[in-house]
């Protein structure tokens, strides 16, 4: 079968591989809609997880099942499913401890395009189908549903990590597709002021539509200065980091109130250390918490997130700025993600 792969750091191309084999609990799927992710860009061009050779890329897909293992109970060939980016081993001790995304070791619940071939193949393998796949309800647009693989669960996880409560003032640093879902999630969680940090005009417009009350353009001045001015030097209750770099934590600590929390879902592709400003961190005693996490997968969570769409609480279609048709277009979609033209939020390939 054919797949679009990372050939090595900085290099991609089409390759031929043997079709994946189905274990007794597993499923083999063929993609119906695919979306490339900023994480694919970090993986290939920043070499963020180290060298990988001839590994099929991609971890965001809506798919049709073509085969299931003999012990799979709730899915069958022909079923349409949402495939979460993270597919843990649910029997692992880490999963029993509440951190399924780290099943088998740190970040190891992230298997697609990390430890095994991803979803940009004509066929791909999903472990523990009953626990990891989510049924796709009838009537949901495939492109909008593809946002459920990663953008929705990650953006909303940032909100969970920051523990946004009714009336909290919140900064969302980064309003690409992940940060936009954090803005939408902060609204669902009852935030009051939502300061959205970004610069691309398209993202700014959509951030307002999702409920951002203030826009902070990081290219027009230091974001800490801008936030401190807006909040009359008080800072904010919660911060979600969905963009920026290792220096963003320094900024976040400086504009966070004592007792505040930072929820990071940004994938730090470069730099060896994250610096924490000592005095702004209350010399270690400021009760300013930093939580960073990989999105949780799992069928229960995914099917709950789908229900946000079917009940019209969340409209993911606003994220999709570029649509392609045909499997081979996955290459163009990934290059678009790499180049990030100003009008891009998220591309989707319909197969
Ligand atoms: P995008 O690149 O589309 O968006 C990044 C955002 O950050 C943009 O709004 C950008 O602004 C802004 N930004 C860039 N530099 C700075 C800066 N110095 N200060 C403040 N804001 C800045 O990324 P995505 O939304 O696709 O993904 C966000 C991150 O989440 C990525 O690192 C991705 O790999 C990661 N991720 C993590 C997952 C997880 O499970 N934890 C899963 C999926 C993704 P501008 O408007 O100028 O572009
Ligand atoms: Zn992704």
Tab-separated table of C-alpha atoms and ligand atoms in Angstrom:
chain	number	residue	atom	x	y	z
A	1	UNK	CA	0.000	0.000	0.000
A	2	UNK	CA	0.980	3.636	-0.504
A	3	UNK	CA	1.635	6.180	2.248
A	4	UNK	CA	3.029	9.668	2.653
A	5	UNK	CA	5.997	9.416	4.970
A	6	UNK	CA	8.795	11.066	6.861
A	7	UNK	CA	11.886	9.666	5.132
A	8	UNK	CA	14.182	11.243	7.719
A	9	UNK	CA	14.468	14.581	9.524
A	10	UNK	CA	13.615	17.343	7.054
A	11	UNK	CA	12.530	14.981	4.290
A	12	UNK	CA	9.165	13.553	3.172
A	13	UNK	CA	7.903	11.444	0.272
A	14	UNK	CA	5.562	8.711	-0.935
A	15	UNK	CA	6.559	5.149	-0.034
A	16	UNK	CA	5.231	1.617	-0.512
A	17	UNK	CA	4.704	-0.543	2.583
A	18	UNK	CA	3.082	-3.834	3.447
A	19	UNK	CA	-0.524	-3.468	4.574
A	20	UNK	CA	-0.819	-3.477	8.397
A	21	UNK	CA	-1.984	-6.650	10.176
A	22	UNK	CA	-4.953	-6.714	12.517
A	23	UNK	CA	-4.560	-8.047	16.084
A	24	UNK	CA	-7.506	-9.657	17.876
A	25	UNK	CA	-8.529	-6.425	19.635
A	26	UNK	CA	-7.616	-4.127	16.770
A	27	UNK	CA	-9.002	-2.604	13.597
A	28	UNK	CA	-7.678	-1.818	10.146
A	29	UNK	CA	-9.113	1.368	8.683
A	30	UNK	CA	-9.058	3.275	5.441
A	31	UNK	CA	-9.158	7.058	5.687
A	32	UNK	CA	-12.184	9.102	4.573
A	33	UNK	CA	-10.847	12.508	5.673
A	34	UNK	CA	-7.351	13.446	6.782
A	35	UNK	CA	-5.795	16.545	8.245
A	36	UNK	CA	-2.132	17.373	8.713
A	37	UNK	CA	-1.101	18.860	12.033
A	38	UNK	CA	1.467	21.377	13.230
A	39	UNK	CA	2.841	18.417	15.194
A	40	UNK	CA	3.660	16.632	11.889
A	41	UNK	CA	5.634	19.744	10.964
A	42	UNK	CA	7.540	19.695	14.292
A	43	UNK	CA	8.197	15.978	13.847
A	44	UNK	CA	9.602	16.222	10.322
A	45	UNK	CA	11.235	19.617	10.050
A	46	UNK	CA	12.280	20.304	13.652
A	47	UNK	CA	13.174	16.653	14.307
A	48	UNK	CA	11.378	17.189	17.609
A	49	UNK	CA	11.003	13.506	18.538
A	50	UNK	CA	14.276	12.438	16.975
A	51	UNK	CA	15.113	10.568	13.802
A	52	UNK	CA	12.447	8.455	12.124
A	53	UNK	CA	12.900	6.650	8.813
A	54	UNK	CA	10.157	5.813	6.315
A	55	UNK	CA	7.437	6.358	8.895
A	56	UNK	CA	4.017	7.152	7.459
A	57	UNK	CA	2.881	10.508	8.855
A	58	UNK	CA	-0.461	11.765	10.157
A	59	UNK	CA	-2.617	11.247	13.225
A	60	UNK	CA	-5.867	13.043	12.383
A	61	UNK	CA	-8.458	11.000	10.518
A	62	UNK	CA	-12.040	10.043	10.041
A	63	UNK	CA	-12.137	6.558	8.591
A	64	UNK	CA	-14.072	3.480	7.526
A	65	UNK	CA	-13.271	0.184	9.167
A	66	UNK	CA	-12.201	-2.546	6.744
A	67	UNK	CA	-11.323	-5.297	9.233
A	68	UNK	CA	-11.669	-5.973	12.951
A	69	UNK	CA	-10.019	-8.544	15.200
A	70	UNK	CA	-11.961	-11.562	16.494
A	71	UNK	CA	-12.391	-10.048	19.992
A	72	UNK	CA	-13.663	-6.615	18.909
A	73	UNK	CA	-17.273	-6.261	20.130
A	74	UNK	CA	-18.655	-2.855	19.154
A	75	UNK	CA	-17.241	-2.126	15.712
A	76	UNK	CA	-17.472	-3.954	12.384
A	77	UNK	CA	-16.258	-3.508	8.817
A	78	UNK	CA	-18.097	-0.643	7.123
A	79	UNK	CA	-18.500	1.407	10.326
A	80	UNK	CA	-17.468	5.041	10.077
A	81	UNK	CA	-15.288	6.193	12.932
A	82	UNK	CA	-13.359	9.103	14.373
A	83	UNK	CA	-9.770	8.122	15.004
A	84	UNK	CA	-8.206	9.943	17.953
A	85	UNK	CA	-4.598	11.068	17.611
A	86	UNK	CA	-3.813	9.327	20.893
A	87	UNK	CA	-4.604	5.602	21.175
A	88	UNK	CA	-3.468	4.306	24.597
A	89	UNK	CA	-3.034	0.762	25.844
A	90	UNK	CA	-5.906	0.755	28.311
A	91	UNK	CA	-4.609	-2.106	30.418
A	92	UNK	CA	-1.343	-0.337	31.211
A	93	UNK	CA	-0.461	0.833	34.702
A	94	UNK	CA	-0.224	4.418	33.460
A	95	UNK	CA	-3.802	4.206	32.164
A	96	UNK	CA	-4.904	2.738	35.508
A	97	UNK	CA	-3.164	5.690	37.149
A	98	UNK	CA	-5.259	8.155	35.120
A	99	UNK	CA	-2.629	9.067	32.528
A	100	UNK	CA	-3.550	6.831	29.616
A	101	UNK	CA	-1.773	9.133	27.156
A	102	UNK	CA	1.509	8.001	28.725
A	103	UNK	CA	0.684	4.297	28.585
A	104	UNK	CA	3.905	2.371	28.164
A	105	UNK	CA	6.100	5.411	28.887
A	106	UNK	CA	6.040	9.177	28.506
A	107	UNK	CA	3.975	10.241	25.463
A	108	UNK	CA	3.670	6.600	24.372
A	109	UNK	CA	-0.108	6.728	23.976
A	110	UNK	CA	0.790	8.807	20.937
A	111	UNK	CA	1.501	5.969	18.520
A	112	UNK	CA	0.514	7.230	15.060
A	113	UNK	CA	3.452	8.879	13.298
A	114	UNK	CA	5.562	8.459	16.405
A	115	UNK	CA	6.060	4.743	17.199
A	116	UNK	CA	4.176	3.282	14.253
A	117	UNK	CA	2.885	4.298	10.858
A	118	UNK	CA	0.336	7.072	10.920
A	119	UNK	CA	-2.941	7.616	9.140
A	120	UNK	CA	-1.611	9.040	5.839
A	121	UNK	CA	-1.636	5.521	4.403
A	122	UNK	CA	-4.173	3.766	2.208
A	123	UNK	CA	-4.745	1.593	5.283
A	124	UNK	CA	-3.748	2.013	8.913
A	125	UNK	CA	-3.861	0.017	12.138
A	126	UNK	CA	-5.714	1.023	15.326
A	127	UNK	CA	-4.921	-0.787	18.583
A	128	UNK	CA	-7.738	-1.694	20.997
A	129	UNK	CA	-10.564	-0.667	18.677
A	130	UNK	CA	-13.353	-0.905	21.281
A	131	UNK	CA	-11.528	1.483	23.602
A	132	UNK	CA	-9.954	3.839	21.107
A	133	UNK	CA	-12.330	4.382	18.185
A	134	UNK	CA	-15.449	6.539	18.340
A	135	UNK	CA	-18.555	6.022	16.249
A	136	UNK	CA	-19.188	8.829	13.803
A	137	UNK	CA	-22.836	9.896	14.048
A	138	UNK	CA	-24.779	10.261	10.784
A	139	UNK	CA	-25.023	13.719	9.344
A	140	UNK	CA	-21.744	15.170	10.622
A	141	UNK	CA	-19.646	16.706	7.897
A	142	UNK	CA	-16.472	14.638	7.450
A	143	UNK	CA	-14.141	17.649	7.456
A	144	UNK	CA	-15.705	19.080	10.607
A	145	UNK	CA	-15.500	15.627	12.228
A	146	UNK	CA	-11.799	15.348	11.405
A	147	UNK	CA	-11.225	18.210	13.859
A	148	UNK	CA	-12.254	15.797	16.613
A	149	UNK	CA	-9.109	13.675	16.201
A	150	UNK	CA	-6.829	16.233	17.740
A	151	UNK	CA	-7.820	19.918	17.541
A	152	UNK	CA	-10.881	19.662	19.776
A	153	UNK	CA	-9.464	17.250	22.379
A	154	UNK	CA	-6.166	19.154	22.573
A	155	UNK	CA	-7.632	22.652	22.725
A	156	UNK	CA	-10.134	21.546	25.346
A	157	UNK	CA	-7.424	19.741	27.289
A	158	UNK	CA	-5.576	23.052	27.602
A	159	UNK	CA	-8.714	24.399	29.267
A	160	UNK	CA	-8.845	21.385	31.584
A	161	UNK	CA	-5.153	21.688	32.470
A	162	UNK	CA	-5.607	25.378	33.294
A	163	UNK	CA	-8.739	24.426	35.267
A	164	UNK	CA	-10.834	27.301	33.920
A	165	UNK	CA	-13.745	28.144	36.232
A	166	UNK	CA	-16.836	30.381	35.950
A	167	UNK	CA	-15.816	34.016	35.709
A	168	UNK	CA	-12.086	33.387	35.295
A	169	UNK	CA	-10.068	35.787	33.196
A	170	UNK	CA	-8.105	33.724	30.713
A	171	UNK	CA	-5.281	34.316	28.266
A	172	UNK	CA	-5.011	31.916	25.340
A	173	UNK	CA	-1.520	32.225	23.861
A	174	UNK	CA	-1.690	31.051	20.269
A	175	UNK	CA	-4.867	31.003	18.200
A	176	UNK	CA	-4.080	28.492	15.520
A	177	UNK	CA	-6.655	25.680	15.371
A	178	UNK	CA	-5.632	24.317	18.794
A	179	UNK	CA	-5.782	27.695	20.553
A	180	UNK	CA	-9.090	28.483	18.846
A	181	UNK	CA	-10.520	25.317	20.393
A	182	UNK	CA	-9.127	26.522	23.733
A	183	UNK	CA	-10.989	29.804	23.278
A	184	UNK	CA	-14.182	27.881	22.505
A	185	UNK	CA	-13.520	25.590	25.485
A	186	UNK	CA	-12.930	28.520	27.856
A	187	UNK	CA	-16.315	29.898	26.795
A	188	UNK	CA	-17.957	26.512	27.460
A	189	UNK	CA	-16.294	26.495	30.898
A	190	UNK	CA	-17.708	29.965	31.746
A	191	UNK	CA	-14.669	32.219	31.438
A	192	UNK	CA	-15.273	35.971	31.556
A	193	UNK	CA	-12.503	37.891	29.810
A	194	UNK	CA	-10.702	35.848	27.169
A	195	UNK	CA	-7.554	37.468	25.812
A	196	UNK	CA	-6.539	35.733	22.578
A	197	UNK	CA	-2.907	36.117	21.498
A	198	UNK	CA	-2.058	35.784	17.805
A	199	UNK	CA	-1.444	37.816	14.680
A	200	UNK	CA	-2.969	36.181	11.597
A	201	UNK	CA	-6.115	38.153	10.630
A	202	UNK	CA	-8.143	35.025	9.845
A	203	UNK	CA	-7.386	33.488	13.226
A	204	UNK	CA	-8.207	36.766	14.977
A	205	UNK	CA	-11.617	36.972	13.287
A	206	UNK	CA	-12.455	33.366	14.166
A	207	UNK	CA	-11.181	33.843	17.743
A	208	UNK	CA	-13.722	36.639	18.129
A	209	UNK	CA	-16.436	34.395	16.695
A	210	UNK	CA	-15.547	31.687	19.233
A	211	UNK	CA	-15.819	34.219	22.049
A	212	UNK	CA	-12.489	36.011	22.575
A	213	UNK	CA	-13.241	39.342	24.244
A	214	UNK	CA	-9.837	40.945	23.579
A	215	UNK	CA	-7.173	40.372	20.941
A	216	UNK	CA	-3.494	40.738	21.787
A	217	UNK	CA	-1.123	40.900	18.827
A	218	UNK	CA	2.263	39.600	19.979
A	219	UNK	CA	3.966	41.208	16.985
A	220	UNK	CA	2.869	44.664	18.136
A	221	UNK	CA	4.556	44.674	21.530
A	222	UNK	CA	5.334	42.493	24.518
A	223	UNK	CA	2.269	40.453	25.431
A	224	UNK	CA	2.929	40.786	29.154
A	225	UNK	CA	2.903	44.599	28.879
A	226	UNK	CA	-0.313	44.453	26.856
A	227	UNK	CA	-2.081	42.094	29.265
A	228	UNK	CA	-0.913	43.990	32.361
A	229	UNK	CA	-2.233	47.193	30.850
A	230	UNK	CA	-5.602	45.592	30.011
A	231	UNK	CA	-5.909	44.102	33.508
A	232	UNK	CA	-4.690	47.193	35.370
A	233	UNK	CA	-1.571	45.335	36.504
A	234	UNK	CA	-3.534	42.505	38.126
A	235	UNK	CA	-2.788	39.761	35.594
A	236	UNK	CA	-5.154	36.907	34.836
A	237	UNK	CA	-6.511	33.814	36.595
A	238	UNK	CA	-5.652	31.184	33.978
A	239	UNK	CA	-3.434	30.875	30.932
A	240	UNK	CA	-3.588	28.327	28.136
A	241	UNK	CA	-0.473	27.996	26.004
A	242	UNK	CA	-1.200	26.776	22.470
A	243	UNK	CA	1.621	28.506	20.625
A	244	UNK	CA	4.940	30.257	21.131
A	245	UNK	CA	8.189	28.682	22.323
A	246	UNK	CA	10.259	27.919	25.427
A	247	UNK	CA	10.242	31.628	26.363
A	248	UNK	CA	6.448	31.749	26.446
A	249	UNK	CA	6.426	30.213	29.960
A	250	UNK	CA	8.413	33.160	31.267
A	251	UNK	CA	5.764	35.509	29.864
A	252	UNK	CA	2.919	33.389	31.204
A	253	UNK	CA	4.309	33.307	34.748
A	254	UNK	CA	4.727	37.080	34.690
A	255	UNK	CA	1.095	37.779	33.795
A	256	UNK	CA	-0.495	35.103	35.995
A	257	UNK	CA	-2.061	35.968	39.356
A	258	UNK	CA	-0.911	34.091	42.474
A	259	UNK	CA	-3.033	30.961	42.673
A	260	UNK	CA	-3.271	30.866	38.896
A	261	UNK	CA	-2.687	27.919	36.578
A	262	UNK	CA	-1.035	27.536	33.220
A	263	UNK	CA	-2.251	24.751	30.960
A	264	UNK	CA	0.234	24.014	28.186
A	265	UNK	CA	-0.614	21.949	25.129
A	266	UNK	CA	2.025	23.491	22.898
A	267	UNK	CA	4.523	20.978	21.505
A	268	UNK	CA	7.928	22.467	22.222
A	269	UNK	CA	9.843	21.542	19.116
A	270	UNK	CA	13.112	23.305	19.957
A	271	UNK	CA	15.235	24.509	22.880
A	272	UNK	CA	16.663	22.566	25.825
A	273	UNK	CA	15.191	24.356	28.832
A	274	UNK	CA	12.068	26.193	29.889
A	275	UNK	CA	12.948	29.111	32.153
A	276	UNK	CA	10.790	30.209	35.039
A	277	UNK	CA	11.321	33.794	36.245
A	278	UNK	CA	12.243	33.385	39.921
A	279	UNK	CA	10.773	36.514	41.500
A	280	UNK	CA	7.598	36.511	39.363
A	281	UNK	CA	7.134	32.918	40.507
A	282	UNK	CA	7.025	34.239	44.063
A	283	UNK	CA	10.592	32.992	44.669
A	284	UNK	CA	9.084	29.529	44.333
A	285	UNK	CA	6.173	30.328	46.654
A	286	UNK	CA	3.723	32.093	44.332
A	287	UNK	CA	1.191	29.256	43.949
A	288	UNK	CA	1.522	29.548	40.219
A	289	UNK	CA	1.042	26.073	38.764
A	290	UNK	CA	2.248	24.891	35.386
A	291	UNK	CA	0.559	21.815	33.919
A	292	UNK	CA	1.453	20.523	30.478
A	293	UNK	CA	-0.143	17.599	28.757
A	294	UNK	CA	-0.732	15.472	25.737
A	295	UNK	CA	-4.382	15.177	24.729
A	296	UNK	CA	-6.284	12.266	26.249
A	297	UNK	CA	-7.802	9.861	23.746
A	298	UNK	CA	-10.306	7.144	24.528
A	299	UNK	CA	-13.703	6.304	23.121
A	300	UNK	CA	-15.741	7.660	26.024
A	301	UNK	CA	-14.122	11.066	25.857
A	302	UNK	CA	-14.217	11.159	22.054
A	303	UNK	CA	-17.911	10.287	21.902
A	304	UNK	CA	-18.638	12.996	24.494
A	305	UNK	CA	-16.729	15.504	22.378
A	306	UNK	CA	-18.721	14.440	19.300
A	307	UNK	CA	-21.873	15.266	21.254
A	308	UNK	CA	-20.684	18.882	21.552
A	309	UNK	CA	-21.043	19.063	17.777
A	310	UNK	CA	-24.337	17.203	17.492
A	311	UNK	CA	-25.895	19.477	20.153
A	312	UNK	CA	-24.546	22.592	18.391
A	313	UNK	CA	-22.405	23.628	21.347
A	314	UNK	CA	-19.308	23.665	19.172
A	315	UNK	CA	-18.885	24.424	15.481
A	316	UNK	CA	-15.564	23.026	14.256
A	317	UNK	CA	-16.243	23.869	10.611
A	318	UNK	CA	-14.949	27.416	11.202
A	319	UNK	CA	-11.424	25.993	11.546
A	320	UNK	CA	-11.316	24.630	8.010
A	321	UNK	CA	-9.894	27.125	5.562
A	322	UNK	CA	-8.538	24.789	2.878
A	323	UNK	CA	-10.201	21.669	1.452
A	324	UNK	CA	-8.527	19.200	-0.874
A	325	UNK	CA	-9.964	16.186	-2.700
A	326	UNK	CA	-8.071	12.936	-3.237
A	327	UNK	CA	-5.623	10.931	-1.113
A	328	UNK	CA	-2.540	12.154	-2.988
A	329	UNK	CA	-3.379	15.743	-1.962
A	330	UNK	CA	-2.243	14.958	1.567
A	331	UNK	CA	1.223	16.053	0.460
A	332	UNK	CA	-0.017	19.523	-0.590
A	333	UNK	CA	-1.992	19.831	2.634
A	334	UNK	CA	1.072	19.048	4.761
A	335	UNK	CA	3.234	21.536	2.842
A	336	UNK	CA	0.550	24.157	3.423
A	337	UNK	CA	0.739	23.400	7.145
A	338	UNK	CA	4.507	23.793	6.997
A	339	UNK	CA	4.399	27.104	5.138
A	340	UNK	CA	1.469	28.537	7.156
A	341	UNK	CA	0.181	31.119	4.686
A	342	UNK	CA	-1.621	33.976	6.398
A	343	UNK	CA	-5.111	32.755	5.503
A	344	UNK	CA	-4.540	29.190	6.782
A	345	UNK	CA	-6.145	27.788	9.876
A	346	UNK	CA	-6.572	24.102	9.056
A	347	UNK	CA	-6.542	22.105	5.810
A	348	UNK	CA	-8.540	18.913	5.320
A	349	UNK	CA	-8.228	16.271	2.610
A	350	UNK	CA	-11.409	14.424	1.639
A	351	UNK	CA	-10.713	11.025	0.134
B	1	LIG	P1	-0.376	27.090	14.793
B	1	LIG	O1	1.035	27.226	14.336
B	1	LIG	O2	-1.454	27.105	13.763
B	1	LIG	O3	-0.683	28.255	15.821
B	1	LIG	C1	0.268	28.758	16.694
B	1	LIG	C2	-0.249	30.038	17.285
B	1	LIG	O4	0.758	30.586	18.141
B	1	LIG	C3	-0.561	31.100	16.265
B	1	LIG	O5	-1.680	31.831	16.658
B	1	LIG	C4	0.675	31.982	16.306
B	1	LIG	O6	0.416	33.309	15.894
B	1	LIG	C5	0.987	31.929	17.784
B	1	LIG	N1	2.369	32.258	18.095
B	1	LIG	C6	3.483	31.912	17.406
B	1	LIG	N2	4.579	32.422	18.009
B	1	LIG	C7	4.136	33.110	19.087
B	1	LIG	C8	4.788	33.862	20.099
B	1	LIG	N3	6.111	34.008	20.120
B	1	LIG	N4	4.032	34.416	21.063
B	1	LIG	C9	2.696	34.253	21.057
B	1	LIG	N5	2.010	33.567	20.124
B	1	LIG	C10	2.734	32.991	19.141
B	1	LIG	O7	-0.415	25.767	15.664
B	1	LIG	P2	-1.631	24.766	16.045
B	1	LIG	O8	-2.768	25.530	16.588
B	1	LIG	O9	-1.860	23.851	14.906
B	1	LIG	O10	-0.929	23.927	17.203
B	1	LIG	C11	-0.504	24.566	18.391
B	1	LIG	C12	0.489	23.694	19.129
B	1	LIG	O11	-0.149	22.567	19.705
B	1	LIG	C13	1.584	23.131	18.233
B	1	LIG	O12	2.826	23.201	18.908
B	1	LIG	C14	1.168	21.699	18.059
B	1	LIG	O13	2.265	20.858	17.732
B	1	LIG	C15	0.632	21.423	19.432
B	1	LIG	N6	-0.213	20.240	19.576
B	1	LIG	C16	-0.189	19.611	20.768
B	1	LIG	C17	-0.984	18.523	21.016
B	1	LIG	C18	-1.078	17.922	22.384
B	1	LIG	O14	-1.663	16.840	22.523
B	1	LIG	N7	-0.569	18.551	23.417
B	1	LIG	C19	-1.777	17.941	19.934
B	1	LIG	C20	-1.842	18.758	18.736
B	1	LIG	C21	-1.056	19.849	18.557
B	1	LIG	P3	0.237	33.761	14.358
B	1	LIG	O15	-1.170	34.268	14.292
B	1	LIG	O16	1.256	34.847	14.167
B	1	LIG	O17	0.494	32.591	13.491
B	2	LIG	ZN1	-2.332	16.746	15.497
